[in-house]
Short mmCIF file of C-alpha atoms and ligand atoms in Angstrom, two decimals:
data_model
loop_
_atom_site.label_atom_id
_atom_site.label_comp_id
_atom_site.label_asym_id
_atom_site.label_seq_id
_atom_site.Cartn_x
_atom_site.Cartn_y
_atom_site.Cartn_z
CA MET A 1 0.00 0.00 0.00
CA SER A 2 1.35 3.36 -0.90
CA HIS A 3 1.15 6.36 1.42
CA THR A 4 0.18 9.79 0.07
CA VAL A 5 0.70 13.26 1.51
CA LEU A 6 -0.95 16.32 0.02
CA ILE A 7 0.60 19.72 0.70
CA GLU A 8 -1.94 22.32 -0.41
CA ASN A 9 -2.52 26.10 -0.58
CA GLY A 10 1.23 26.83 -0.68
CA LEU A 11 3.22 29.38 -2.66
CA ILE A 12 5.48 26.98 -4.52
CA VAL A 13 8.92 27.83 -5.88
CA THR A 14 9.74 24.72 -7.89
CA MET A 15 13.18 25.63 -9.36
CA ASP A 16 11.91 23.76 -12.41
CA ASP A 17 11.97 26.00 -15.50
CA LYS A 18 8.79 24.49 -16.90
CA LYS A 19 6.67 25.82 -14.04
CA PRO A 20 8.96 27.96 -11.85
CA ILE A 21 6.50 29.59 -9.43
CA ILE A 22 2.95 28.58 -8.55
CA GLY A 23 1.06 31.31 -6.68
CA GLU A 24 -1.26 28.91 -4.91
CA GLY A 25 -0.88 25.24 -5.52
CA TYR A 26 -0.26 21.75 -4.25
CA VAL A 27 2.39 19.05 -4.14
CA LEU A 28 1.20 15.47 -3.94
CA VAL A 29 3.74 13.06 -2.49
CA GLU A 30 3.45 9.32 -2.92
CA ASP A 31 5.80 7.33 -0.70
CA ASN A 32 9.24 8.86 -1.31
CA LEU A 33 8.46 10.62 -4.61
CA ILE A 34 6.75 13.76 -5.88
CA LYS A 35 3.71 12.45 -7.72
CA GLU A 36 2.09 15.66 -8.89
CA VAL A 37 2.62 19.43 -8.71
CA GLY A 38 -0.08 21.86 -9.78
CA GLU A 39 -2.08 25.03 -9.40
CA GLY A 40 -5.24 25.39 -7.33
CA ASN A 41 -6.63 22.40 -5.48
CA LEU A 42 -6.21 18.74 -6.22
CA ARG A 43 -9.60 17.11 -6.05
CA ALA A 44 -8.45 13.86 -4.60
CA ASP A 45 -8.01 12.31 -1.18
CA ALA A 46 -4.65 11.74 0.40
CA ASP A 47 -3.70 9.80 3.52
CA GLU A 48 -2.42 13.01 5.07
CA THR A 49 -3.18 16.63 4.11
CA ILE A 50 -1.08 19.60 5.14
CA ASP A 51 -2.46 23.11 4.81
CA ALA A 52 0.46 25.25 3.62
CA SER A 53 -1.50 28.56 3.59
CA GLY A 54 0.87 31.43 4.32
CA HIS A 55 3.84 29.16 3.60
CA ILE A 56 6.43 29.03 0.85
CA VAL A 57 7.30 25.55 -0.43
CA ILE A 58 10.77 25.10 -1.92
CA PRO A 59 12.88 22.08 -2.83
CA GLY A 60 15.08 20.86 0.03
CA ILE A 61 18.22 23.02 0.03
CA ILE A 62 21.45 21.39 -1.16
CA THR A 63 24.50 22.10 1.01
CA ALA A 64 27.15 21.21 -1.55
CA HIS A 65 30.22 21.30 0.70
CA THR A 66 30.53 20.91 4.45
CA HIS A 67 32.57 19.45 7.28
CA LEU A 68 30.14 18.24 9.91
CA TYR A 69 32.83 18.06 12.59
CA GLY A 70 33.37 21.81 12.25
CA ILE A 71 30.37 22.30 14.53
CA LEU A 72 32.37 21.03 17.52
CA LEU A 73 34.53 24.17 17.49
CA ARG A 74 31.52 26.49 17.82
CA GLY A 75 32.42 29.08 20.43
CA ALA A 76 35.72 27.40 21.33
CA ASN A 77 38.39 29.63 22.75
CA LEU A 78 41.55 27.94 21.53
CA ARG A 79 44.73 29.24 23.10
CA ILE A 80 46.64 29.77 19.88
CA ARG A 81 48.78 32.44 18.34
CA PRO A 82 46.33 34.30 16.09
CA PRO A 83 46.77 33.14 12.49
CA THR A 84 47.38 35.89 9.93
CA ASP A 85 47.37 33.59 6.91
CA PHE A 86 45.23 30.68 5.65
CA ALA A 87 48.07 28.15 5.97
CA GLN A 88 48.36 29.18 9.61
CA VAL A 89 44.61 28.66 10.09
CA LEU A 90 45.15 25.06 9.01
CA GLN A 91 48.36 24.62 11.01
CA ARG A 92 47.11 26.19 14.22
CA VAL A 93 43.38 25.42 14.23
CA TRP A 94 42.20 22.67 11.90
CA TRP A 95 45.09 20.22 11.75
CA PRO A 96 45.40 19.93 15.56
CA VAL A 97 41.61 19.54 15.74
CA ASP A 98 41.66 16.84 13.03
CA GLU A 99 44.29 14.94 14.98
CA ALA A 100 42.36 15.14 18.24
CA LEU A 101 39.10 13.79 16.77
CA THR A 102 37.74 10.38 17.71
CA VAL A 103 35.11 8.24 15.97
CA ASP A 104 32.69 9.24 18.77
CA ASP A 105 33.34 12.90 17.89
CA ALA A 106 32.57 12.12 14.24
CA TYR A 107 29.24 10.62 15.31
CA ALA A 108 28.33 13.43 17.74
CA SER A 109 29.14 16.22 15.29
CA ALA A 110 27.29 14.44 12.49
CA LEU A 111 24.22 14.35 14.76
CA SER A 112 24.27 18.03 15.71
CA ALA A 113 25.37 19.43 12.33
CA SER A 114 22.81 17.30 10.46
CA ALA A 115 20.08 18.45 12.84
CA ALA A 116 21.14 22.10 12.45
CA MET A 117 21.04 21.93 8.64
CA LEU A 118 17.77 20.03 8.52
CA GLN A 119 16.06 22.46 10.87
CA ALA A 120 17.23 25.32 8.69
CA GLY A 121 15.79 23.74 5.54
CA SER A 122 18.72 21.86 4.03
CA THR A 123 17.85 18.27 3.14
CA PHE A 124 21.14 17.19 1.56
CA PHE A 125 24.78 17.79 2.31
CA ALA A 126 28.12 16.66 0.89
CA ASP A 127 30.53 16.16 3.81
CA THR A 128 34.19 15.36 4.04
CA TYR A 129 35.56 14.10 7.34
CA SER A 130 39.20 14.54 8.25
CA GLY A 131 40.67 12.70 11.24
CA PRO A 132 44.08 11.01 10.88
CA ASN A 133 43.68 9.29 14.27
CA SER A 134 40.09 8.21 13.78
CA ILE A 135 40.02 6.75 10.28
CA GLU A 136 38.63 3.23 10.61
CA GLY A 137 34.89 3.20 11.27
CA SER A 138 34.46 6.97 10.93
CA LEU A 139 32.19 6.69 7.89
CA SER A 140 29.97 4.11 9.62
CA ALA A 141 29.59 6.43 12.61
CA ILE A 142 28.68 9.40 10.40
CA ALA A 143 26.25 7.29 8.36
CA ARG A 144 24.53 6.16 11.57
CA ALA A 145 24.04 9.79 12.69
CA VAL A 146 22.76 10.86 9.25
CA ARG A 147 20.16 8.08 9.34
CA GLU A 148 19.10 8.87 12.89
CA ILE A 149 18.50 12.53 12.04
CA GLY A 150 16.76 11.73 8.75
CA ILE A 151 18.71 14.09 6.47
CA ARG A 152 20.28 12.96 3.19
CA GLY A 153 24.07 12.91 3.15
CA MET A 154 26.89 12.17 0.76
CA ILE A 155 29.88 11.43 2.97
CA ALA A 156 33.61 10.96 2.48
CA PHE A 157 36.87 10.46 4.30
CA GLU A 158 39.26 13.22 3.25
CA VAL A 159 42.59 11.65 2.26
CA THR A 160 45.86 13.49 2.69
CA GLU A 161 49.58 12.74 2.93
CA ARG A 162 50.24 15.48 5.45
CA HIS A 163 52.05 13.02 7.71
CA ASP A 164 52.89 10.12 5.41
CA SER A 165 51.47 8.00 2.62
CA GLU A 166 50.27 5.42 5.15
CA GLU A 167 47.48 7.71 6.38
CA ALA A 168 46.31 8.19 2.79
CA ARG A 169 46.28 4.43 2.21
CA ARG A 170 44.15 3.93 5.34
CA GLY A 171 41.81 6.74 4.30
CA LEU A 172 41.23 5.18 0.88
CA GLU A 173 40.72 1.80 2.53
CA GLU A 174 38.02 3.29 4.78
CA THR A 175 36.37 4.76 1.66
CA GLU A 176 36.38 1.43 -0.16
CA ARG A 177 35.16 -0.41 2.93
CA ALA A 178 32.26 2.03 3.36
CA ALA A 179 31.22 1.68 -0.30
CA THR A 180 29.66 -1.72 0.37
CA GLU A 181 28.04 -0.70 3.66
CA LEU A 182 26.47 2.52 2.38
CA LYS A 183 24.81 0.77 -0.56
CA LYS A 184 22.27 -0.54 1.98
CA TYR A 185 21.00 2.94 2.80
CA ALA A 186 18.61 5.08 0.76
CA THR A 187 19.71 8.37 2.32
CA VAL A 188 23.49 7.99 2.68
CA SER A 189 25.87 7.87 -0.26
CA LEU A 190 29.62 8.06 -0.75
CA MET A 191 32.19 10.16 -2.55
CA VAL A 192 35.99 10.12 -2.72
CA SER A 193 37.61 13.15 -1.10
CA VAL A 194 41.16 14.44 -1.46
CA HIS A 195 42.16 17.24 0.91
CA ALA A 196 43.98 19.68 -1.38
CA SER A 197 46.71 19.41 -3.95
CA PHE A 198 49.37 20.89 -1.63
CA THR A 199 49.08 17.98 0.81
CA VAL A 200 49.06 15.13 -1.70
CA SER A 201 51.34 13.58 -4.34
CA ASP A 202 50.54 13.07 -8.01
CA GLU A 203 50.29 9.33 -7.34
CA LEU A 204 47.64 9.79 -4.64
CA ILE A 205 45.53 12.05 -6.83
CA GLU A 206 45.67 9.50 -9.65
CA GLN A 207 44.76 6.71 -7.25
CA ALA A 208 41.78 8.68 -5.88
CA VAL A 209 40.59 9.38 -9.44
CA SER A 210 40.71 5.71 -10.29
CA ILE A 211 38.90 4.62 -7.09
CA ALA A 212 36.14 7.21 -7.66
CA SER A 213 35.69 5.96 -11.19
CA GLU A 214 35.65 2.29 -10.09
CA LEU A 215 33.10 3.00 -7.37
CA LYS A 216 31.15 5.31 -9.73
CA VAL A 217 31.02 8.08 -7.13
CA PRO A 218 31.97 11.79 -7.31
CA LEU A 219 35.48 13.00 -6.49
CA THR A 220 35.94 16.17 -4.48
CA ILE A 221 39.01 18.26 -3.64
CA HIS A 222 39.71 21.70 -2.14
CA VAL A 223 41.20 23.91 -4.87
CA SER A 224 43.21 27.09 -4.30
CA GLU A 225 41.26 28.12 -1.24
CA GLY A 226 44.34 29.99 -0.04
CA LEU A 227 47.46 31.04 -1.92
CA VAL A 228 49.48 28.22 -0.35
CA ASP A 229 47.92 25.70 -2.77
CA LEU A 230 48.73 27.81 -5.83
CA TYR A 231 52.32 28.58 -4.77
CA HIS A 232 53.02 24.96 -3.89
CA ASN A 233 51.98 23.81 -7.35
CA LEU A 234 53.76 26.63 -9.16
CA GLU A 235 57.02 26.04 -7.30
CA ARG A 236 57.03 22.28 -7.43
CA TYR A 237 55.38 21.58 -10.78
CA GLY A 238 55.42 24.89 -12.65
CA GLU A 239 51.67 24.53 -12.94
CA ARG A 240 48.72 26.35 -11.42
CA THR A 241 46.44 24.16 -9.27
CA VAL A 242 43.79 23.44 -11.90
CA GLU A 243 46.48 22.80 -14.54
CA ARG A 244 48.09 20.17 -12.31
CA LEU A 245 44.76 18.48 -11.54
CA ASP A 246 43.98 18.41 -15.25
CA ARG A 247 47.34 16.79 -16.10
CA LEU A 248 46.49 14.06 -13.58
CA GLY A 249 43.09 13.39 -15.15
CA ALA A 250 41.26 14.61 -12.07
CA LEU A 251 38.81 16.93 -13.84
CA GLY A 252 35.59 15.64 -15.30
CA PRO A 253 31.81 15.85 -14.95
CA HIS A 254 31.97 13.91 -11.67
CA THR A 255 34.58 16.16 -10.05
CA VAL A 256 33.54 18.81 -7.56
CA LEU A 257 36.10 21.51 -6.75
CA ALA A 258 35.61 23.31 -3.44
CA HIS A 259 36.42 27.05 -3.28
CA CYS A 260 38.52 27.93 -6.39
CA VAL A 261 39.33 31.37 -4.93
CA HIS A 262 42.75 31.80 -6.54
CA VAL A 263 42.07 30.61 -10.09
CA ASN A 264 42.77 32.59 -13.25
CA ASP A 265 40.96 32.72 -16.60
CA THR A 266 42.97 29.82 -18.03
CA GLU A 267 41.99 27.64 -15.10
CA LEU A 268 38.33 28.65 -15.39
CA ASP A 269 38.44 27.72 -19.09
CA ILE A 270 39.84 24.29 -18.20
CA ILE A 271 37.15 23.70 -15.54
CA ALA A 272 34.46 24.67 -18.06
CA GLU A 273 35.95 22.51 -20.80
CA ARG A 274 36.14 19.45 -18.53
CA ASN A 275 32.61 20.08 -17.26
CA ALA A 276 33.75 19.91 -13.63
CA SER A 277 31.74 21.75 -10.94
CA VAL A 278 32.68 24.25 -8.26
CA VAL A 279 31.25 24.77 -4.78
CA HIS A 280 31.29 28.31 -3.47
CA ASN A 281 31.70 28.80 0.30
CA PRO A 282 31.50 32.58 0.73
CA MET A 283 31.07 32.78 4.52
CA SER A 284 33.97 30.43 5.19
CA ASN A 285 36.13 32.37 2.70
CA MET A 286 35.37 35.56 4.60
CA LEU A 287 36.00 33.92 7.97
CA ASN A 288 39.43 32.74 6.85
CA GLY A 289 40.18 35.93 4.94
CA VAL A 290 41.24 34.04 1.82
CA GLY A 291 39.60 36.18 -0.87
CA VAL A 292 36.56 36.12 -3.14
CA ALA A 293 36.05 33.31 -5.65
CA PRO A 294 35.35 34.55 -9.21
CA VAL A 295 31.84 33.09 -9.22
CA PRO A 296 30.29 35.50 -11.77
CA GLU A 297 33.13 34.56 -14.16
CA MET A 298 32.42 30.87 -13.55
CA ILE A 299 28.72 31.28 -14.28
CA GLU A 300 29.48 33.28 -17.44
CA ARG A 301 31.46 30.26 -18.68
CA GLY A 302 28.62 27.85 -17.91
CA ILE A 303 30.39 26.20 -14.96
CA THR A 304 27.91 24.64 -12.50
CA VAL A 305 28.33 26.29 -9.10
CA GLY A 306 26.85 24.92 -5.87
CA LEU A 307 26.73 26.58 -2.47
CA GLY A 308 28.38 25.20 0.66
CA ASN A 309 29.13 26.20 4.23
CA ASP A 310 32.54 24.51 4.63
CA GLY A 311 31.62 23.47 8.17
CA TRP A 312 30.93 26.92 9.53
CA ILE A 313 27.45 28.53 9.45
CA PHE A 314 24.95 25.72 8.91
CA ASP A 315 21.96 27.96 8.09
CA PRO A 316 21.80 27.91 4.26
CA PHE A 317 19.91 31.23 4.12
CA GLU A 318 22.86 33.03 5.71
CA ASN A 319 25.17 31.50 3.13
CA MET A 320 22.77 32.54 0.36
CA ARG A 321 22.68 36.14 1.56
CA THR A 322 26.46 36.22 1.67
CA ALA A 323 26.72 34.74 -1.82
CA LEU A 324 24.51 37.60 -2.99
CA THR A 325 26.38 40.39 -1.26
CA VAL A 326 30.06 39.43 -1.40
CA HIS A 327 30.25 39.64 -5.21
CA ARG A 328 28.46 42.99 -5.25
CA LEU A 329 30.97 44.34 -2.76
CA ASN A 330 33.91 42.74 -4.54
CA ARG A 331 32.96 44.17 -7.92
CA ARG A 332 31.52 47.37 -6.45
CA ASN A 333 28.52 46.63 -8.60
CA PRO A 334 25.06 45.98 -7.11
CA SER A 335 24.16 43.93 -10.19
CA ALA A 336 27.12 41.56 -9.94
CA MET A 337 24.96 38.82 -8.44
CA ASP A 338 21.19 38.33 -8.41
CA GLU A 339 18.78 36.48 -6.15
CA LYS A 340 17.67 33.83 -8.64
CA THR A 341 21.26 32.83 -9.39
CA VAL A 342 21.92 32.39 -5.67
CA LEU A 343 18.81 30.26 -5.29
CA ASN A 344 19.94 28.12 -8.25
CA MET A 345 23.28 27.55 -6.51
CA ALA A 346 21.54 26.48 -3.30
CA THR A 347 19.17 24.03 -5.00
CA ILE A 348 19.23 22.72 -8.55
CA TRP A 349 22.87 23.56 -9.39
CA GLY A 350 24.07 21.98 -6.14
CA ALA A 351 22.27 18.79 -7.15
CA VAL A 352 23.80 18.93 -10.65
CA CYS A 353 27.32 19.23 -9.13
CA TYR A 354 26.95 15.72 -7.72
CA GLY A 355 24.95 14.25 -10.60
CA LEU A 356 21.81 14.03 -8.42
CA SER A 357 19.19 14.18 -11.16
CA ASP A 358 16.44 13.22 -8.68
CA LEU A 359 17.01 16.21 -6.35
CA GLY A 360 17.12 20.02 -6.48
CA SER A 361 13.66 20.91 -7.80
CA ILE A 362 10.00 20.20 -7.16
CA THR A 363 9.39 18.10 -10.24
CA GLU A 364 7.11 15.13 -10.74
CA GLY A 365 9.08 11.91 -10.35
CA LYS A 366 11.87 13.41 -8.25
CA LEU A 367 12.49 12.52 -4.61
CA ALA A 368 10.11 14.30 -2.22
CA ASP A 369 12.68 16.45 -0.41
CA LEU A 370 10.73 19.60 0.46
CA THR A 371 11.12 22.60 2.75
CA LEU A 372 8.13 24.59 4.01
CA ILE A 373 8.72 28.12 5.22
CA ASP A 374 6.38 30.11 7.44
CA ALA A 375 5.98 33.48 5.70
CA GLU A 376 2.99 34.73 7.74
CA SER A 377 4.91 37.35 9.68
CA LEU A 378 6.83 38.95 6.80
CA PRO A 379 6.25 42.72 6.72
CA THR A 380 5.48 43.01 3.00
CA PRO A 381 3.30 41.04 0.53
CA VAL A 382 4.46 37.56 -0.36
CA ASP A 383 3.39 36.58 -3.87
CA GLU A 384 4.69 35.23 -7.16
CA GLU A 385 6.52 38.47 -7.88
CA SER A 386 8.16 38.93 -4.49
CA VAL A 387 8.87 35.40 -3.33
CA ILE A 388 12.40 35.03 -4.75
CA GLY A 389 13.39 38.33 -3.15
CA HIS A 390 11.91 37.21 0.18
CA LEU A 391 13.78 33.91 0.10
CA ILE A 392 17.10 35.73 -0.13
CA HIS A 393 16.38 38.98 1.75
CA SER A 394 13.82 38.08 4.43
CA ILE A 395 13.94 34.42 5.36
CA GLY A 396 16.23 32.67 7.83
CA GLY A 397 16.57 29.06 8.90
CA ALA A 398 14.37 29.79 11.94
CA ASP A 399 11.40 30.41 9.59
CA VAL A 400 11.48 26.82 8.34
CA SER A 401 8.42 25.02 9.68
CA ASP A 402 8.38 21.58 8.08
CA VAL A 403 10.87 19.51 6.13
CA PHE A 404 10.36 16.31 4.17
CA VAL A 405 13.15 13.97 3.10
CA GLY A 406 12.09 11.22 0.73
CA GLY A 407 8.46 11.88 1.68
CA ARG A 408 9.15 11.51 5.40
CA ARG A 409 8.26 14.50 7.59
CA VAL A 410 11.48 14.94 9.54
CA ILE A 411 10.87 18.48 10.83
CA ARG A 412 7.41 19.18 12.18
CA ALA A 413 6.47 22.72 13.29
CA GLY A 414 10.16 23.61 13.53
CA GLN A 415 11.03 20.62 15.69
CA LEU A 416 13.10 17.58 14.88
CA ALA A 417 10.64 14.70 14.56
CA THR A 418 13.11 11.87 14.16
CA THR A 419 14.97 11.83 17.43
CA GLU A 420 14.77 13.65 20.72
CA PRO A 421 16.45 17.08 20.19
CA GLY A 422 17.71 17.13 23.77
CA ARG A 423 19.62 13.93 23.09
CA VAL A 424 21.44 15.48 20.11
CA THR A 425 22.51 18.49 22.17
CA ARG A 426 23.57 16.35 25.12
CA ILE A 427 25.79 14.06 23.01
CA SER A 428 27.26 16.95 21.02
CA ARG A 429 28.11 19.06 24.09
CA GLU A 430 29.62 16.13 25.91
CA ARG A 431 31.96 15.28 23.02
CA ALA A 432 32.83 18.94 22.39
CA ARG A 433 33.74 19.37 26.07
CA HIS A 434 36.16 16.42 25.88
CA LEU A 435 37.59 17.63 22.56
CA TRP A 436 38.19 21.17 23.85
CA HIS A 437 39.84 19.70 26.94
CA ARG A 438 42.17 17.54 24.84
CA LEU A 439 43.07 20.48 22.61
CA GLN A 440 43.91 22.76 25.51
CA VAL A 441 45.85 20.32 27.67
CA SER A 442 47.91 18.86 24.85
CA GLY A 443 49.27 22.33 24.08
CA ASP A 444 52.67 22.80 22.55
CA GLU A 445 54.45 26.05 21.84
CA SER A 446 51.63 27.17 19.54
CA GLY A 447 49.19 26.68 22.41
CA VAL A 448 46.93 24.14 20.68
ZN1 ZN B 1 36.17 22.39 3.02
#
């Protein structure tokens, strides 16, 4: 017996070009799929009917790049010498954190970060976990948390040769091991993740490319987030970062490049030619002071650009607002980026980055991943003309009322419906407390 849910009287932003905005309409969900989308009322019975009057219905937001474990540093006061450069951010903050992480930390952060994203309207994320001392079993722990929360996640272990090639071998082994396990789950999938070209050899990149192709999963890598990546490749190989990745066969339609802040026109042309995608992380880029990615130039070339949070602010609406404003400021041109483009990045383009043809828009036959937003208290009219503007200028994650993932109502009236929210907070705080303690007592000269 199939189960049907009818969401009616909503203002629907489909992100499907055929029928982009429906002033007052319905979405009929059958089991895990969108069965029908239309205007007015559907004259049929459903097992469950939801009145979406005063609500905006959008496709579940795609967070195209994140690090779930980043949530464990929220508010932490690390006793470190203040970094004045991106490489120092890695050396003084993230690499010591990576090394201190345990598999239990991976699980706890996956619980709280997944819950935070889901509550703020994001139904899918692409995560890469980095923990050289917690490799084996990390992906199983993250997958368990993703399933408990009810979000959809593509997960990966980020391989690097920062210490030695042994840690990369173990990271790839964990990836291959998880490939079999994750096949059992409808909401958790896998990708191959390489940290960044300045921490890996040519051989490792080639190996990662071949494993991704064997497993038929996407490959992701951080690209020229800071200048350190670019200078490393120029000095050692005489090539810019994208040129080196291209020589190694790493660029293709299943490759997702995170950041691409320090890329020039030649590199953008190569990315476009290879049909690789880019994920823009504007808030993280500002936090780390690395620069502004040339996103308008990417879009002009037809490169698919998704939107990510890079493990910092998990509310996708904040990231959307920043994606709108940072390029206007950077170009000193208030037309340098528009609202619809930002919304594309956060939904349909993010899905395209990872080849997810069944996500990213409210289209018949796609998976029923839907976000309902309470727009009752907005100070100005909400209609077909104004809704895109409202989504970028007025709405925040706290306005999200209900979220469906694969037809399952996982957020109900703003509350997590899948697990007890108090439990998520308790586990997350407990692990963060231990992690902070380990980071502060194991201090060396740098204080971390
Ligand atoms: Zn990242």
